[in-house]
Short mmCIF file of C-alpha atoms in Angstrom, two decimals:
data_model
loop_
_atom_site.label_atom_id
_atom_site.label_comp_id
_atom_site.label_asym_id
_atom_site.label_seq_id
_atom_site.Cartn_x
_atom_site.Cartn_y
_atom_site.Cartn_z
CA UNK U 1 -115.10 -94.80 -54.80
CA UNK U 2 -118.42 -94.65 -56.59
CA UNK U 3 -119.84 -91.21 -57.25
CA UNK U 4 -122.94 -89.87 -58.93
CA UNK U 5 -123.64 -87.01 -61.26
CA UNK U 6 -127.30 -86.42 -62.03
CA UNK U 7 -128.46 -84.09 -64.74
CA UNK U 8 -132.04 -82.90 -64.93
CA UNK U 9 -133.22 -83.02 -68.52
CA UNK U 10 -136.83 -82.02 -67.92
CA UNK U 11 -138.16 -81.76 -64.39
CA UNK U 12 -140.74 -80.13 -62.23
CA UNK U 13 -140.38 -79.35 -58.54
CA UNK U 14 -142.88 -80.52 -55.94
CA UNK U 15 -143.05 -78.09 -53.04
CA UNK U 16 -143.92 -79.01 -49.49
CA UNK U 17 -144.27 -75.41 -48.35
CA UNK U 18 -141.64 -74.00 -50.64
CA UNK U 19 -139.61 -71.10 -49.28
CA UNK U 20 -140.37 -68.89 -52.26
CA UNK U 21 -138.52 -65.61 -52.45
CA UNK U 22 -141.57 -63.78 -53.74
CA UNK U 23 -143.46 -64.78 -50.59
CA UNK U 24 -140.87 -63.53 -48.14
CA UNK U 25 -142.39 -60.05 -47.99
CA UNK U 26 -146.05 -61.04 -48.07
CA UNK U 27 -146.28 -64.33 -46.18
CA UNK U 28 -147.17 -63.43 -42.61
CA UNK U 29 -145.83 -66.67 -41.21
CA UNK U 30 -142.28 -65.72 -42.13
CA UNK U 31 -142.50 -62.99 -39.51
CA UNK U 32 -142.72 -65.77 -36.94
CA UNK U 33 -139.40 -67.28 -37.90
CA UNK U 34 -136.26 -66.60 -35.97
CA UNK U 35 -133.84 -65.41 -38.65
CA UNK U 36 -130.84 -66.42 -36.57
CA UNK U 37 -129.47 -69.81 -37.64
CA UNK U 38 -132.37 -72.04 -38.62
CA UNK U 39 -131.70 -75.74 -38.16
CA UNK U 40 -131.31 -77.68 -41.41
CA UNK U 41 -131.56 -81.25 -42.65
CA UNK U 42 -131.80 -83.02 -46.01
CA UNK U 43 -132.33 -86.37 -47.70
CA UNK U 44 -132.05 -87.53 -51.30
CA UNK U 45 -133.97 -89.71 -53.74
CA UNK U 46 -133.31 -93.30 -54.68
CA UNK U 47 -134.00 -95.58 -57.62
CA UNK U 48 -134.20 -99.36 -57.67
CA UNK U 49 -132.18 -101.11 -60.33
CA UNK U 50 -133.60 -104.56 -59.56
CA UNK U 51 -135.59 -106.21 -56.79
CA UNK U 52 -138.59 -103.99 -56.10
CA UNK U 53 -141.50 -105.88 -54.52
CA UNK U 54 -139.57 -109.14 -54.17
CA UNK U 55 -137.46 -107.38 -51.52
CA UNK U 56 -140.54 -107.36 -49.26
CA UNK U 57 -140.42 -111.18 -49.38
CA UNK U 58 -136.81 -111.41 -48.26
CA UNK U 59 -135.23 -111.32 -51.72
CA UNK U 60 -132.31 -108.99 -52.52
CA UNK U 61 -132.54 -105.61 -54.20
CA UNK U 62 -130.05 -103.23 -55.78
CA UNK U 63 -130.68 -99.53 -55.33
CA UNK U 64 -128.92 -96.36 -56.38
CA UNK U 65 -128.94 -93.00 -54.59
CA UNK U 66 -130.04 -90.09 -56.76
CA UNK U 67 -128.25 -87.38 -54.84
CA UNK U 68 -129.23 -84.36 -56.93
CA UNK U 69 -132.95 -84.88 -56.23
CA UNK U 70 -133.27 -83.76 -52.64
CA UNK U 71 -135.67 -82.74 -49.91
CA UNK U 72 -134.54 -80.00 -47.51
CA UNK U 73 -136.02 -79.04 -44.15
CA UNK U 74 -135.54 -75.92 -42.05
CA UNK U 75 -136.71 -75.52 -38.46
CA UNK U 76 -137.07 -72.13 -36.78
CA UNK U 77 -138.00 -71.48 -33.18
CA UNK U 78 -141.06 -69.28 -32.72
CA UNK U 79 -142.81 -68.02 -29.61
CA UNK U 80 -146.15 -69.06 -28.11
CA UNK U 81 -147.08 -71.29 -31.00
CA UNK U 82 -147.94 -74.92 -31.76
CA UNK U 83 -145.72 -76.75 -34.22
CA UNK U 84 -146.40 -75.17 -37.61
CA UNK U 85 -145.64 -76.34 -41.15
CA UNK U 86 -145.44 -73.99 -44.09
CA UNK U 87 -147.36 -75.82 -46.81
CA UNK U 88 -148.08 -74.26 -50.20
CA UNK U 89 -147.58 -70.75 -48.84
CA UNK U 90 -149.81 -71.29 -45.81
CA UNK U 91 -149.15 -72.10 -42.19
CA UNK U 92 -150.73 -75.35 -40.96
CA UNK U 93 -150.79 -76.66 -37.42
CA UNK U 94 -149.23 -80.13 -37.22
CA UNK U 95 -152.55 -81.50 -35.95
CA UNK U 96 -154.33 -80.13 -39.01
CA UNK U 97 -152.06 -81.62 -41.68
CA UNK U 98 -153.95 -83.56 -44.38
CA UNK U 99 -153.90 -87.33 -44.02
CA UNK U 100 -151.52 -87.69 -46.96
CA UNK U 101 -148.88 -85.91 -44.86
CA UNK U 102 -149.29 -88.21 -41.85
CA UNK U 103 -145.81 -89.68 -42.32
CA UNK U 104 -144.32 -86.16 -42.29
CA UNK U 105 -145.89 -85.44 -38.92
CA UNK U 106 -144.74 -88.85 -37.67
CA UNK U 107 -141.13 -88.20 -38.73
CA UNK U 108 -141.02 -84.85 -36.97
CA UNK U 109 -142.59 -86.23 -33.81
CA UNK U 110 -140.18 -89.16 -33.78
CA UNK U 111 -137.24 -86.76 -33.93
CA UNK U 112 -138.67 -84.45 -31.25
CA UNK U 113 -139.34 -87.40 -28.96
CA UNK U 114 -135.83 -88.77 -29.43
CA UNK U 115 -134.20 -85.51 -28.37
CA UNK U 116 -136.74 -84.61 -25.71
CA UNK U 117 -137.90 -81.46 -27.51
CA UNK U 118 -141.39 -80.20 -26.59
CA UNK U 119 -143.92 -80.26 -29.41
CA UNK U 120 -144.43 -76.51 -29.59
CA UNK U 121 -142.85 -73.20 -30.66
CA UNK U 122 -141.45 -74.53 -33.96
CA UNK U 123 -141.92 -73.54 -37.60
CA UNK U 124 -141.04 -76.17 -40.23
CA UNK U 125 -140.31 -75.32 -43.86
CA UNK U 126 -139.86 -78.04 -46.47
CA UNK U 127 -138.63 -77.89 -50.05
CA UNK U 128 -138.53 -80.95 -52.28
CA UNK U 129 -137.32 -81.64 -55.80
CA UNK U 130 -138.49 -85.26 -55.61
CA UNK U 131 -141.78 -86.02 -57.38
CA UNK U 132 -144.28 -87.53 -54.95
CA UNK U 133 -145.57 -91.10 -55.40
CA UNK U 134 -143.08 -91.68 -58.22
CA UNK U 135 -141.07 -94.57 -56.76
CA UNK U 136 -138.10 -92.35 -55.93
CA UNK U 137 -138.26 -92.59 -52.15
CA UNK U 138 -139.72 -89.16 -51.51
CA UNK U 139 -141.29 -90.02 -48.16
CA UNK U 140 -138.04 -91.48 -46.81
CA UNK U 141 -136.12 -88.42 -48.01
CA UNK U 142 -138.44 -86.01 -46.22
CA UNK U 143 -138.29 -88.14 -43.06
CA UNK U 144 -134.47 -88.04 -43.14
CA UNK U 145 -134.53 -84.28 -43.73
CA UNK U 146 -136.87 -83.62 -40.81
CA UNK U 147 -135.09 -85.92 -38.38
CA UNK U 148 -131.71 -84.45 -39.28
CA UNK U 149 -133.05 -80.92 -38.89
CA UNK U 150 -134.31 -81.79 -35.40
CA UNK U 151 -130.88 -83.23 -34.58
CA UNK U 152 -129.26 -80.05 -35.87
CA UNK U 153 -131.61 -77.92 -33.79
CA UNK U 154 -130.08 -79.27 -30.57
CA UNK U 155 -126.65 -80.12 -32.02
CA UNK U 156 -127.35 -83.74 -31.16
CA UNK U 157 -126.01 -87.02 -32.52
CA UNK U 158 -127.62 -90.12 -34.00
CA UNK U 159 -126.16 -93.44 -35.04
CA UNK U 160 -127.04 -94.68 -38.50
CA UNK U 161 -129.19 -97.37 -36.87
CA UNK U 162 -131.08 -94.77 -34.87
CA UNK U 163 -131.69 -92.71 -38.01
CA UNK U 164 -132.91 -95.79 -39.85
CA UNK U 165 -135.32 -96.77 -37.08
CA UNK U 166 -136.79 -93.27 -36.87
CA UNK U 167 -137.29 -93.05 -40.63
CA UNK U 168 -138.87 -96.51 -40.66
CA UNK U 169 -141.36 -95.36 -38.05
CA UNK U 170 -142.58 -92.70 -40.47
CA UNK U 171 -142.32 -95.01 -43.49
CA UNK U 172 -144.76 -97.46 -41.92
CA UNK U 173 -147.42 -94.79 -42.08
CA UNK U 174 -146.53 -94.00 -45.69
CA UNK U 175 -146.22 -97.55 -47.02
CA UNK U 176 -147.63 -100.04 -44.53
CA UNK U 177 -144.85 -102.65 -44.48
CA UNK U 178 -141.68 -101.02 -45.84
CA UNK U 179 -138.64 -103.21 -46.49
CA UNK U 180 -136.25 -100.54 -45.21
CA UNK U 181 -134.66 -100.07 -48.61
CA UNK U 182 -135.80 -96.45 -49.02
CA UNK U 183 -134.73 -95.56 -45.49
CA UNK U 184 -131.28 -97.01 -46.22
CA UNK U 185 -130.62 -95.56 -49.68
CA UNK U 186 -131.87 -92.06 -48.80
CA UNK U 187 -128.62 -91.80 -46.79
CA UNK U 188 -126.32 -93.82 -49.09
CA UNK U 189 -123.70 -92.44 -51.47
CA UNK U 190 -123.02 -95.62 -53.48
CA UNK U 191 -125.02 -98.43 -55.12
CA UNK U 192 -126.39 -100.68 -52.41
CA UNK U 193 -127.16 -104.39 -52.23
CA UNK U 194 -129.97 -104.82 -49.73
CA UNK U 195 -131.42 -108.02 -48.28
CA UNK U 196 -133.51 -108.59 -45.16
CA UNK U 197 -132.43 -105.40 -43.47
CA UNK U 198 -128.71 -105.82 -44.23
CA UNK U 199 -126.89 -103.90 -46.92
CA UNK U 200 -123.44 -103.37 -48.36
CA UNK U 201 -121.98 -101.19 -51.15
CA UNK U 202 -121.50 -102.69 -54.59
CA UNK U 203 -118.59 -102.65 -57.00
CA UNK U 204 -119.11 -101.08 -60.42
CA UNK U 205 -116.43 -101.86 -63.02
CA UNK U 206 -117.04 -99.01 -65.41
CA UNK U 207 -119.16 -95.92 -65.84
CA UNK U 208 -122.80 -96.37 -66.62
CA UNK U 209 -125.68 -94.07 -67.49
CA UNK U 210 -129.24 -94.57 -66.33
CA UNK U 211 -132.15 -92.48 -67.53
CA UNK U 212 -135.13 -92.04 -65.22
CA UNK U 213 -138.42 -91.10 -66.82
CA UNK U 214 -141.44 -89.94 -64.84
CA UNK U 215 -144.77 -91.15 -66.25
CA UNK U 216 -146.62 -88.46 -64.32
CA UNK U 217 -149.02 -91.13 -63.05
CA UNK U 218 -149.15 -91.11 -59.26
CA UNK U 219 -149.71 -94.40 -57.50
CA UNK U 220 -149.59 -95.76 -53.97
CA UNK U 221 -146.78 -97.97 -52.75
CA UNK U 222 -149.01 -99.63 -50.15
CA UNK U 223 -151.66 -100.41 -52.77
CA UNK U 224 -149.05 -101.76 -55.20
CA UNK U 225 -147.59 -103.96 -52.45
CA UNK U 226 -151.11 -105.18 -51.68
CA UNK U 227 -151.66 -105.99 -55.35
CA UNK U 228 -148.51 -108.12 -55.45
CA UNK U 229 -149.50 -109.84 -52.22
CA UNK U 230 -152.91 -110.58 -53.67
CA UNK U 231 -151.31 -112.18 -56.74
CA UNK U 232 -148.87 -114.23 -54.66
CA UNK U 233 -151.62 -115.39 -52.29
CA UNK U 234 -153.92 -116.43 -55.13
CA UNK U 235 -151.17 -117.97 -57.32
CA UNK U 236 -148.94 -119.47 -54.64
CA UNK U 237 -146.69 -121.59 -56.83
CA UNK U 238 -146.29 -119.23 -59.77
CA UNK U 239 -146.19 -116.18 -57.52
CA UNK U 240 -143.29 -117.67 -55.59
CA UNK U 241 -141.58 -118.57 -58.86
CA UNK U 242 -141.77 -114.94 -59.97
CA UNK U 243 -140.38 -113.70 -56.65
CA UNK U 244 -137.54 -116.24 -56.82
CA UNK U 245 -136.84 -115.20 -60.41
CA UNK U 246 -136.59 -111.54 -59.40
CA UNK U 247 -134.18 -112.50 -56.61
CA UNK U 248 -132.02 -114.50 -59.02
CA UNK U 249 -131.94 -111.62 -61.51
CA UNK U 250 -130.77 -109.28 -58.77
CA UNK U 251 -127.97 -111.57 -57.62
CA UNK U 252 -126.81 -112.07 -61.21
CA UNK U 253 -126.81 -108.30 -61.74
CA UNK U 254 -124.25 -107.93 -58.93
CA UNK U 255 -121.76 -109.82 -61.10
CA UNK U 256 -122.75 -107.85 -64.21
CA UNK U 257 -121.97 -104.60 -62.39
CA UNK U 258 -118.66 -105.93 -61.10
CA UNK U 259 -117.62 -106.97 -64.62
CA UNK U 260 -119.10 -103.99 -66.44
CA UNK U 261 -121.31 -106.29 -68.51
CA UNK U 262 -124.13 -103.88 -69.13
CA UNK U 263 -125.58 -105.80 -72.07
CA UNK U 264 -126.47 -108.73 -69.83
CA UNK U 265 -127.52 -106.32 -67.09
CA UNK U 266 -129.98 -104.76 -69.54
CA UNK U 267 -131.39 -108.17 -70.43
CA UNK U 268 -132.00 -108.82 -66.74
CA UNK U 269 -133.78 -105.47 -66.41
CA UNK U 270 -136.07 -106.46 -69.29
CA UNK U 271 -136.75 -109.84 -67.69
CA UNK U 272 -137.56 -108.17 -64.37
CA UNK U 273 -140.06 -105.90 -66.12
CA UNK U 274 -141.89 -108.93 -67.49
CA UNK U 275 -142.11 -110.47 -64.03
CA UNK U 276 -143.31 -107.23 -62.43
CA UNK U 277 -146.00 -106.84 -65.06
CA UNK U 278 -147.19 -110.35 -64.35
CA UNK U 279 -147.29 -109.58 -60.63
CA UNK U 280 -149.73 -106.79 -61.44
CA UNK U 281 -147.79 -103.53 -61.04
CA UNK U 282 -147.45 -102.57 -64.67
CA UNK U 283 -149.28 -99.64 -66.25
CA UNK U 284 -149.81 -98.44 -69.79
CA UNK U 285 -147.79 -95.30 -69.05
CA UNK U 286 -144.88 -97.49 -67.95
CA UNK U 287 -145.20 -99.59 -71.09
CA UNK U 288 -145.09 -96.45 -73.24
CA UNK U 289 -141.83 -95.21 -71.69
CA UNK U 290 -140.22 -98.66 -71.62
CA UNK U 291 -141.06 -99.15 -75.29
CA UNK U 292 -139.72 -95.71 -76.22
CA UNK U 293 -136.46 -96.36 -74.37
CA UNK U 294 -135.96 -99.73 -76.01
CA UNK U 295 -136.68 -98.31 -79.47
CA UNK U 296 -134.03 -95.70 -78.70
CA UNK U 297 -131.53 -98.52 -78.15
CA UNK U 298 -131.53 -98.84 -74.35
CA UNK U 299 -129.76 -101.98 -73.14
CA UNK U 300 -132.73 -102.57 -70.86
CA UNK U 301 -135.70 -100.71 -69.39
CA UNK U 302 -138.11 -101.34 -66.55
CA UNK U 303 -140.20 -99.65 -63.93
CA UNK U 304 -138.38 -98.52 -60.81
CA UNK U 305 -140.15 -98.40 -57.47
CA UNK U 306 -143.68 -99.52 -56.71
CA UNK U 307 -145.02 -99.38 -60.25
CA UNK U 308 -148.65 -98.77 -61.27
CA UNK U 309 -147.26 -95.50 -62.63
CA UNK U 310 -144.29 -93.64 -61.21
CA UNK U 311 -140.93 -93.86 -62.94
CA UNK U 312 -139.11 -95.96 -65.51
CA UNK U 313 -135.36 -96.65 -65.61
CA UNK U 314 -133.40 -97.25 -68.83
CA UNK U 315 -129.75 -98.26 -69.25
CA UNK U 316 -127.78 -96.24 -71.81
CA UNK U 317 -124.32 -96.83 -73.27
CA UNK U 318 -123.07 -93.20 -73.15
CA UNK U 319 -124.03 -89.69 -72.14
CA UNK U 320 -125.13 -88.91 -75.71
CA UNK U 321 -127.17 -92.11 -75.81
CA UNK U 322 -128.77 -91.18 -72.49
CA UNK U 323 -129.83 -87.85 -74.00
CA UNK U 324 -131.37 -89.68 -76.95
CA UNK U 325 -133.31 -91.97 -74.62
CA UNK U 326 -134.43 -88.98 -72.59
CA UNK U 327 -135.85 -87.30 -75.68
CA UNK U 328 -137.57 -90.55 -76.67
CA UNK U 329 -139.22 -90.80 -73.26
CA UNK U 330 -140.38 -87.18 -73.43
CA UNK U 331 -141.84 -87.96 -76.82
CA UNK U 332 -143.76 -90.81 -75.17
CA UNK U 333 -145.34 -88.38 -72.68
CA UNK U 334 -142.88 -88.50 -69.80
CA UNK U 335 -143.35 -85.41 -67.65
CA UNK U 336 -139.68 -85.31 -66.62
CA UNK U 337 -136.42 -87.18 -67.10
CA UNK U 338 -133.14 -87.34 -65.21
CA UNK U 339 -129.84 -88.91 -66.22
CA UNK U 340 -127.83 -90.57 -63.46
CA UNK U 341 -124.13 -91.25 -64.07
CA UNK U 342 -122.62 -93.97 -61.91
CA UNK U 343 -118.84 -93.84 -61.85
CA UNK U 344 -116.59 -96.89 -61.31
CA UNK U 345 -115.74 -97.92 -57.77
#
């Protein structure tokens, strides 16, 4: 069975109303919370090995769960109150959440509606270690965490399909036309092959190390998707060729993983990066980290996720090599790196 070990080399934590110990005595909203058995839910990050953007056009993608980068949600019952979120040490009514948190409100409301829970008398606390707008599936992770916390609140049950549909409802607000990949992998425990809403776990012949580097540049998935669509619409023949090429690289990578041929896998990652740059989702910060990783001997390096900033993924040959690549990325102005170990299945 495939398992993951993720080490954080240099990372910052993004807090959606972090439950900070130093605020427990001074934050008045904590007095509202019922200290008896808060409901809990969580979701984890994901990274895309190959297939981002082309997956929206029905092509395959390969994604990996990053289980040590997680979002956690707690729900407490309170009295005579609207639904409240603790955000940055303050209490915010669900109807007063900033627009950028619209998908968070949508996820909670979807869960409440599913279980017939009135939209009142609840306090929601969120903690996330997933950088926002970094291509790591943060919005899907928080949606999973909220929906699972609502389920836990009433000791209810959900099928995997029901979970997926509820998360997708929130993801549409976050990303416009999501493929479903993030909603799937935020619950997965193994590498996943995804195509047109269907997915299955992949075989990995031998251990591999992937280094994720965060450029610190925050983009928008919906805008990146629109940029690719604009290129494809205005360059119909060549745009389709690039999408087909990305699909072919992804299918070939399935065999590379099954055989443990990481040299060829790295070449396919490099080729995918060229195609993604041509589709318009590159960025100078991505180029800097990709170049640093390759100079450090990475088998391959490319953006992972929407692009236009966000994160880069590099394939290393050992744990020591991954550390070297991590240092190289930090030297090229990465704001954080993580090493993901994928064990054989």
